[in-house]
Coordinates of C-alpha atoms in Angstrom, one line a residue:
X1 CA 74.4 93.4 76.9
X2 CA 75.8 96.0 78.9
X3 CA 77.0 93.3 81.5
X4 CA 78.5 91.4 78.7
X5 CA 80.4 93.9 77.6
X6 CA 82.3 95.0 80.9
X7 CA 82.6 90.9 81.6
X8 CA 84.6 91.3 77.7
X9 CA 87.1 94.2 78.9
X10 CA 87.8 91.9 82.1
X11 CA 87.9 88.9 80.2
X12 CA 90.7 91.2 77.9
X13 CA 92.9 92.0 80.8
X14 CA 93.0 88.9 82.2
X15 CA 93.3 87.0 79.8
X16 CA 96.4 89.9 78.3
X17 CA 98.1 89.6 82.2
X18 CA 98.3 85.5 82.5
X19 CA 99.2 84.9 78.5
X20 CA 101.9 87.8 78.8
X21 CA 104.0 85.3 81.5
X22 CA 103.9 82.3 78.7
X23 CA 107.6 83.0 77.3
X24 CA 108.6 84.6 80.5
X25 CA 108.1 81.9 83.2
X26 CA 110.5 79.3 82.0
X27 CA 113.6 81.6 81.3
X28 CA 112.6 83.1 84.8
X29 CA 112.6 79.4 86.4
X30 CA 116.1 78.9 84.2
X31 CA 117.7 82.2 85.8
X32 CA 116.6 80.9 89.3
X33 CA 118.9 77.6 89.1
X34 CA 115.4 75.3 87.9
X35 CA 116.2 72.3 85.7
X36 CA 113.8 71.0 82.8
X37 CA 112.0 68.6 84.8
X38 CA 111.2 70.7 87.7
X39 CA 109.9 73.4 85.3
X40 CA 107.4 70.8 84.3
X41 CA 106.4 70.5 87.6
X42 CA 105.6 73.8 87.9
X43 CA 104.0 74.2 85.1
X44 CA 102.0 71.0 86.0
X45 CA 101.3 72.2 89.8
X46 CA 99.8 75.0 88.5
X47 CA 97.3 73.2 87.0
X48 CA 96.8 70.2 89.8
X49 CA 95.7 73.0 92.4
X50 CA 93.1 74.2 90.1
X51 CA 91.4 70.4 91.0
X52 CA 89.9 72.1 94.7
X53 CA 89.0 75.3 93.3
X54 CA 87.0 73.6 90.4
X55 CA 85.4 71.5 93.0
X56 CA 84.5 74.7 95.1
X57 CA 83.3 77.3 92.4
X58 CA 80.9 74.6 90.6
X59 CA 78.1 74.7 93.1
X60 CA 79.0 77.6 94.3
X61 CA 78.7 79.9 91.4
X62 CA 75.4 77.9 90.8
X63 CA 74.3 79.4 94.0
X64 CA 75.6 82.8 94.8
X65 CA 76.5 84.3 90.7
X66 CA 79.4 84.8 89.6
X67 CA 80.4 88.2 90.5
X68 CA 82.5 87.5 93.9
X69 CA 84.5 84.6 92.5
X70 CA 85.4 86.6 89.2
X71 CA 86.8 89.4 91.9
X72 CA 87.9 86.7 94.1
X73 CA 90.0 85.0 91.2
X74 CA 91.3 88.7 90.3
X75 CA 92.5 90.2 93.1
X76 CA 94.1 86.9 94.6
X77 CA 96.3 86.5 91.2
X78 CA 97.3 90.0 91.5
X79 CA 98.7 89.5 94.6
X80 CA 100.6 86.5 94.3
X81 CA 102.3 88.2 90.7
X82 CA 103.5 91.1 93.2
X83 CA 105.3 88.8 96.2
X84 CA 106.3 86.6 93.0
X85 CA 108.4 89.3 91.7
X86 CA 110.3 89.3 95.0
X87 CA 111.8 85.6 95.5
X88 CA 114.8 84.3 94.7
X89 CA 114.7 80.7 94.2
X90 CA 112.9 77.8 92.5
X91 CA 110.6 76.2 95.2
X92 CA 109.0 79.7 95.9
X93 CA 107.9 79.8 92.2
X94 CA 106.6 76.3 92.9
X95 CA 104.9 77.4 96.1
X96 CA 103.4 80.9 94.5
X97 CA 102.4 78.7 91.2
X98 CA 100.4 75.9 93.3
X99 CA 98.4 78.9 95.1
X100 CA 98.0 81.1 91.7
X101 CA 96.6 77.3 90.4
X102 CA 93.7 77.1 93.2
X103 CA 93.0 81.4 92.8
X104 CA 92.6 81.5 89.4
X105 CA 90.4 78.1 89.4
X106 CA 87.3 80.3 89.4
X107 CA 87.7 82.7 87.2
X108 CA 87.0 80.5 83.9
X109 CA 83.6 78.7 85.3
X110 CA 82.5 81.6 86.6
X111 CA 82.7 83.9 83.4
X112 CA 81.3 81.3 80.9
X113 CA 78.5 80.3 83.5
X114 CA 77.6 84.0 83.3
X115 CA 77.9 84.7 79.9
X116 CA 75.8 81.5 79.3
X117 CA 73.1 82.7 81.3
X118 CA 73.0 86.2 80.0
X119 CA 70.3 84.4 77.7
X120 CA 68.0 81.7 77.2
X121 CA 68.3 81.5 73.4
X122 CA 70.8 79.0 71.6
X123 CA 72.0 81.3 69.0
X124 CA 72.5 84.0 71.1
X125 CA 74.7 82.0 73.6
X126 CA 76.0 80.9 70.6
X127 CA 77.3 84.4 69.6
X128 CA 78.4 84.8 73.5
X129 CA 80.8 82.0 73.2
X130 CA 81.9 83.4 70.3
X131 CA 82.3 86.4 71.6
X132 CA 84.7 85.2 74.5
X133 CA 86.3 83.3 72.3
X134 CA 87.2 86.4 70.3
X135 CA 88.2 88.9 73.3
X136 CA 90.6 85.7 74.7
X137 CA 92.0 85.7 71.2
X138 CA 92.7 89.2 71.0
X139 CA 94.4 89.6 74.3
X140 CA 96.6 86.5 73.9
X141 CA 97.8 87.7 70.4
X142 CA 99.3 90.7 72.1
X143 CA 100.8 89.5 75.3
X144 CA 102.8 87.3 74.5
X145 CA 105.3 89.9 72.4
X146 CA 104.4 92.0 74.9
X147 CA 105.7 90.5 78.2
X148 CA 108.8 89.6 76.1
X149 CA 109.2 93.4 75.1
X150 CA 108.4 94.4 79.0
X151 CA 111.2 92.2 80.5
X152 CA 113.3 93.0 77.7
X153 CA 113.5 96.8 79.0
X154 CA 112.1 96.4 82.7
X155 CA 113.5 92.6 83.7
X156 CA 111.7 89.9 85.4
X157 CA 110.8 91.7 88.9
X158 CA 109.1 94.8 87.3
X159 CA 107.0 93.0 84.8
X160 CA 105.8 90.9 87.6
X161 CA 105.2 93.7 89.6
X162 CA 103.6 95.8 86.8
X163 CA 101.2 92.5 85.6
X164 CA 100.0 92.2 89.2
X165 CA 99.2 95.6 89.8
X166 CA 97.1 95.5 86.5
X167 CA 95.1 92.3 87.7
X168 CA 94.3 94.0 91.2
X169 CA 93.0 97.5 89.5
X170 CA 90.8 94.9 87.1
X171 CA 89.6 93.1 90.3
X172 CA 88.4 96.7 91.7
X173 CA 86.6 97.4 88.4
X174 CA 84.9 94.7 88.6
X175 CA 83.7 95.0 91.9
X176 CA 82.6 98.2 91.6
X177 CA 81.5 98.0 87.8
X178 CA 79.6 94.3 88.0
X179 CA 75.6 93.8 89.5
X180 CA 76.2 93.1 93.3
X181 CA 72.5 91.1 93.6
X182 CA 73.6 89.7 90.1
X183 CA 72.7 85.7 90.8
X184 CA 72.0 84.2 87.1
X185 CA 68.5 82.9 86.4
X186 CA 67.8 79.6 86.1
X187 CA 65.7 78.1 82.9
X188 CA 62.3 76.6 84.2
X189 CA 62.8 73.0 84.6
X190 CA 60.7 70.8 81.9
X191 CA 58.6 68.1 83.3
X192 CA 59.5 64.9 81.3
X193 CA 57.4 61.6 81.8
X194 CA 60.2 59.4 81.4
X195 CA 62.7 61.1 84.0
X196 CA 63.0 58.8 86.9
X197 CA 61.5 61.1 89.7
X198 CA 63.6 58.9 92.4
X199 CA 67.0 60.5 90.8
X200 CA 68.5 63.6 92.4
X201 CA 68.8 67.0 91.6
X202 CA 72.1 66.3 90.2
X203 CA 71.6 63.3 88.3
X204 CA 69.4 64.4 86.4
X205 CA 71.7 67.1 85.7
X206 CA 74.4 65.1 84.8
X207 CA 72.6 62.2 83.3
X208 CA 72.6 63.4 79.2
X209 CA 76.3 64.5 79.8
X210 CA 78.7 61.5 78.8
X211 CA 82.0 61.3 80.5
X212 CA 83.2 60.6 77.6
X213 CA 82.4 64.9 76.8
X214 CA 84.5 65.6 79.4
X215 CA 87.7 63.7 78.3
X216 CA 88.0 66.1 75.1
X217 CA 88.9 68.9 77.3
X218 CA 91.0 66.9 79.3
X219 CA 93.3 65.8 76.3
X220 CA 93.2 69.1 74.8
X221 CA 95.0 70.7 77.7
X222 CA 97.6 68.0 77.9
X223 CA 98.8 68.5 74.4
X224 CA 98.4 72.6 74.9
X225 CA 100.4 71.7 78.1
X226 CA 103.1 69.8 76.1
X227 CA 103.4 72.7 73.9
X228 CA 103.8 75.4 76.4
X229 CA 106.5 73.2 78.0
X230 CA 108.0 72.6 74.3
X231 CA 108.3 75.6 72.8
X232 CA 110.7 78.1 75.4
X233 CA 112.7 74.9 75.3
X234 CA 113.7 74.6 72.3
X235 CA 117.3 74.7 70.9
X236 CA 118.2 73.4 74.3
X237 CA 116.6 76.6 76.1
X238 CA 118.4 79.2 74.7
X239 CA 116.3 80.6 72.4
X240 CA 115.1 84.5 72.8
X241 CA 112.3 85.3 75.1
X242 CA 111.5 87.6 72.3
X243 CA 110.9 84.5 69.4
X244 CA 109.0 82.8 71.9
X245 CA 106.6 85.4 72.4
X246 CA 106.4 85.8 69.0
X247 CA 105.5 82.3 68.3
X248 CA 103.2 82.4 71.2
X249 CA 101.2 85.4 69.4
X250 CA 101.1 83.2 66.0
X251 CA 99.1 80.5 67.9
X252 CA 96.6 83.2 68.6
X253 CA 96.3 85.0 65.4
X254 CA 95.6 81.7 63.9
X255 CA 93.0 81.5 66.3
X256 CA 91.3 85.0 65.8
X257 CA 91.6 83.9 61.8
X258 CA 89.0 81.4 62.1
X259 CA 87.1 83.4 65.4
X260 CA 86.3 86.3 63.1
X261 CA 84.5 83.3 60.6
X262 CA 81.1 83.5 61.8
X263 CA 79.1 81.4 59.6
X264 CA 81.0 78.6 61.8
X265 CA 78.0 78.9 64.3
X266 CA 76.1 77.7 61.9
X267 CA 77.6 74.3 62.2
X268 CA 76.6 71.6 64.8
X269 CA 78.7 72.2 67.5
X270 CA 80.0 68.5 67.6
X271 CA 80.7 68.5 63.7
X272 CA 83.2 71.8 64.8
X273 CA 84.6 70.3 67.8
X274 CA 85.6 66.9 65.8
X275 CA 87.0 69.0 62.8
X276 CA 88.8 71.3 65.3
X277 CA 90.0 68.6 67.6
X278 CA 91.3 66.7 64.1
X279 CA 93.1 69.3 62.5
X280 CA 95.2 70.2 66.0
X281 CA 95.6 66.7 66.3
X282 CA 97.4 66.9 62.7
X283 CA 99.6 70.0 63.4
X284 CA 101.2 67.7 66.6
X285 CA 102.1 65.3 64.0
X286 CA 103.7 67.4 62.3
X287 CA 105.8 69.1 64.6
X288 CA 106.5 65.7 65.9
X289 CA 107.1 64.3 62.2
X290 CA 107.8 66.9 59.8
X291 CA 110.1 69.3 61.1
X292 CA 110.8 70.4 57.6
X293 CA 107.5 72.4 57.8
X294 CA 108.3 76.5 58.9
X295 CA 107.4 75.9 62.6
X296 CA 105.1 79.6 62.1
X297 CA 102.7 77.8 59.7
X298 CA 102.1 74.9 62.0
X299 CA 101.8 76.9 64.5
X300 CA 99.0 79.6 63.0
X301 CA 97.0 76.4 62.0
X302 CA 97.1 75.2 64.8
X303 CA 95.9 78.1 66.4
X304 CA 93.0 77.8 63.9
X305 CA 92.0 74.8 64.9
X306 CA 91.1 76.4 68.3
X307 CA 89.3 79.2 67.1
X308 CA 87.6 76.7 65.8
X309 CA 87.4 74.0 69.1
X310 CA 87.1 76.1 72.5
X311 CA 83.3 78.1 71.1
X312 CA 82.3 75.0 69.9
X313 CA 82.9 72.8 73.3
X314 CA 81.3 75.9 75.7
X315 CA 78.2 75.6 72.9
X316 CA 78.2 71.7 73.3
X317 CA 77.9 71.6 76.6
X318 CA 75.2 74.5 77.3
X319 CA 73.2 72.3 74.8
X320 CA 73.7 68.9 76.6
X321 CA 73.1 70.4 79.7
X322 CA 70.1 71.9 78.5
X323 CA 71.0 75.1 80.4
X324 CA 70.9 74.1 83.7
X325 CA 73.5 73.9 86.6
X326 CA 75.9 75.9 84.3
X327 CA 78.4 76.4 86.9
X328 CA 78.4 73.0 87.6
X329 CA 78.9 71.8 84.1
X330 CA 82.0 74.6 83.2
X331 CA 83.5 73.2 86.5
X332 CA 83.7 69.9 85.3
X333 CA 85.3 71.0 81.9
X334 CA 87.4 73.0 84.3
X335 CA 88.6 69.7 86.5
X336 CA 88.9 68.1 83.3
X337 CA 91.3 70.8 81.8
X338 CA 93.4 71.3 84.5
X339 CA 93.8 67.4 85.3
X340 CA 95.2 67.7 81.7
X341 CA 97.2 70.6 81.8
X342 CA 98.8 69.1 85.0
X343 CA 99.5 65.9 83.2
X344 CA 101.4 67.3 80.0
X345 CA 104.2 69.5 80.6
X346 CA 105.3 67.1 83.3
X347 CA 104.8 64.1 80.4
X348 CA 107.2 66.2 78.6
X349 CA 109.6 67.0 81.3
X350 CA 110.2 62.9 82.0
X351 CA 109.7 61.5 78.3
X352 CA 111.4 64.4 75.9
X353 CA 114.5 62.8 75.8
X354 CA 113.3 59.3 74.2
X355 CA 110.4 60.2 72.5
X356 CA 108.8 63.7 70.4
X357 CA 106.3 65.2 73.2
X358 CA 104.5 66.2 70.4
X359 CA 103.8 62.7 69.1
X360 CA 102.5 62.3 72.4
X361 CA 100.2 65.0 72.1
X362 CA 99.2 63.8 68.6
X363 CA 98.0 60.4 70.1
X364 CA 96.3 61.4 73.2
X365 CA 94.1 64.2 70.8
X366 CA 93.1 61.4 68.2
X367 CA 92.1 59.2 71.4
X368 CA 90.0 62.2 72.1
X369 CA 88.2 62.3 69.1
X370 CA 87.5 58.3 69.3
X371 CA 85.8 58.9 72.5
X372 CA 83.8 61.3 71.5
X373 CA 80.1 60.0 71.9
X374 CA 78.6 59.8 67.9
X375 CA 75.5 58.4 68.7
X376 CA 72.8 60.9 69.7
X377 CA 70.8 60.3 72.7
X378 CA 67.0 61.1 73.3
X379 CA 67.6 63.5 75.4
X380 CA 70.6 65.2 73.2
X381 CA 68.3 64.9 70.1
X382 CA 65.3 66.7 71.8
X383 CA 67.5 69.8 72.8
X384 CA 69.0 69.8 69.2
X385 CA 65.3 70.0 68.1
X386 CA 64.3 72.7 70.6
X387 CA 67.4 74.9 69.2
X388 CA 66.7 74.3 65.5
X389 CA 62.8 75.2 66.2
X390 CA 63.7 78.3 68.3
X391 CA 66.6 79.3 65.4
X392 CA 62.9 79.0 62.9
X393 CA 61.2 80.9 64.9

């Protein structure tokens, strides 16, 4: 517990320093000469140099811990915020984003492999993922209106500055503060009659785990992508760094709202992700469709909709994984999310003139949901019965 708390307040700064740059980095790229669809690649190249990284930290997370690539991710992100706040035109933000894409790759696999692994038993993972869930909520509600107040009274340089500095004194925390020998323990492997013994190591792994899992994530970040490209935009671009903050910290309240409902855990994990993944699906729609609606209410359920989604995906896929190779399996969802995230906001750069990007967003999230696998395998049936019997006592 004590190690799952620390990983919380690390989890709370990080999360507080990258969410505080959401309203800031477009009117930064705008007061450097960028135009929109460059700012979509920016915001896309971001998220296409996370592809290595991903590749890296999944076996090797599985095989030294997590510890060094949650430092790694820390200190390297801290630096780049402090040589960021010193250029002066557009293609060194592209350059410092693409590298801040790759450093930061590892810091998401790394802390849900860990928190997974901090136990063996379903709910209590359960109540981990919530947990995260929770802390990523609370940080993001406040840093949005907070970056907005900092480069209100400091500018863009010194908030830069002052958000890197912030991620390098986390990174030394956690160095000091974290396990060093900390390598996560591995669940003893079940001996199962059926299981091909000619298979390797990692296809048996992978084998219960659908593709088709792993395209949820991916369509989930392109829509959140669209939005993050969409919403500094609007009004042509000249709408207040402060109101986008703002509307940045709605999302996230909404969130927290259903976080903090904790008889959700209670639900199969798919039943929440389908339900989640449906009602965000919904609120695109509406800001595609419906622009009568007060953008603030779509918004706040929207951000309920993933309080409701991201605990129930890391759930999902501890269960289908059956708790092994953890590392592995949050660096897929990790490839798979920042394949999306890449794709969206540069969607939205190319299209936003012809088409809503948020109609685009509502398509590719009830493609999603389609794709979801309904039909319960063998293997997916027998860990759902090993929970449920465990949950019994």
């Amino acid at each position: 517990m004590k190690t799952a708390i620390w990983l919380y307040l690390f989890l709370f700064l990080a999360v507080f320093d990258l969410h505080a740059q959401y309203p800031i980095l477009t009117p930064f790229a705008i007061s450097l000469g960028a135009a929109p669809t460059f700012i979509g690649w920016m915001m896309g190249i971001y998220s296409l140099t996370h592809l290595p990284g991903n590749l890296i930290a999944g076996t090797q997370i599985d095989k030294h811990g997590s510890r060094r690539y949650i430092v790694f991710s820390l200190l390297g992100a801290g630096i780049i915020l402090l040589i960021q706040a010193q250029i002066h035109t557009p293609w060194q933000l592209l350059a410092l984003r693409s590298i801040s894409g790759f450093v930061l790759a590892f810091l998401s696999p790394a802390c849900l492999a860990l928190l997974a692994q901090l136990s063996r038993d379903p709910v209590t993972q359960g109540k981990y993922m919530s947990g995260h869930g929770v802390v990523h909520t609370l940080a993001s509600v406040v840093s949005p209106a907070a970056g907005a107040l900092i480069v209100g009274s400091m500018g863009f340089s010194a908030t830069f500055a002052s958000l890197g500095y912030l991620l390098i004194l986390t990174g030394v925390i956690a160095f000091f503060s974290m396990p060093k020998g900390l390598v996560e323990p591995q669940p003893e492997k079940v001996t199962e009659p059926a299981q091909p013994n000619h298979l390797p190591e990692s296809k048996k792994v992978f084998l219960p785990v659908s593709w088709r899992y792993f395209a949820l994530p991916l369509v989930i970040a392109c829509a959140q992508g669209i939005l993050f490209f969409e919403l500094p935009l609007r009004g042509g671009g000249h709408s207040s760094i402060m109101s986008t903050g703002l509307l940045f910290s709605i999302i996230s309240i909404g969130a927290l709202f259903t976080l903090s409902m904790l008889f959700l855990n209670r639900y199969s994990p798919k039943l929440r992700v389908t339900a989640g993944v449906l009602l965000m699906s919904l609120c695109f729609f509406a800001l595609a469709a419906i622009p009568q609606l007060p953008l603030p209410t779509v918004l706040f359920v929207l951000g309920m909709s993933k309080g409701i989604t991201f605990p129930a995906m890391a759930t999902l896929f501890i269960r289908l994984s059956g708790g092994n190779k953890l590392g592995r399996i949050f660096s897929l969802q990790s490839i798979a999310t920042s394949i999306g995230s890449f794709i969206g906001p540069i969607a939205a750069g190319q299209i936003r003139v012809g088409v809503s990007p948020y109609f685009i967003g509502f398509i590719l999230l009830m493609v999603g949901i389609l794709l979801l696998p309904y039909f319960t395998s063998r293997r997916e049936a027998s860990l759902s019965t090993s929970d449920t019997k465990s949950v019994l006592g």
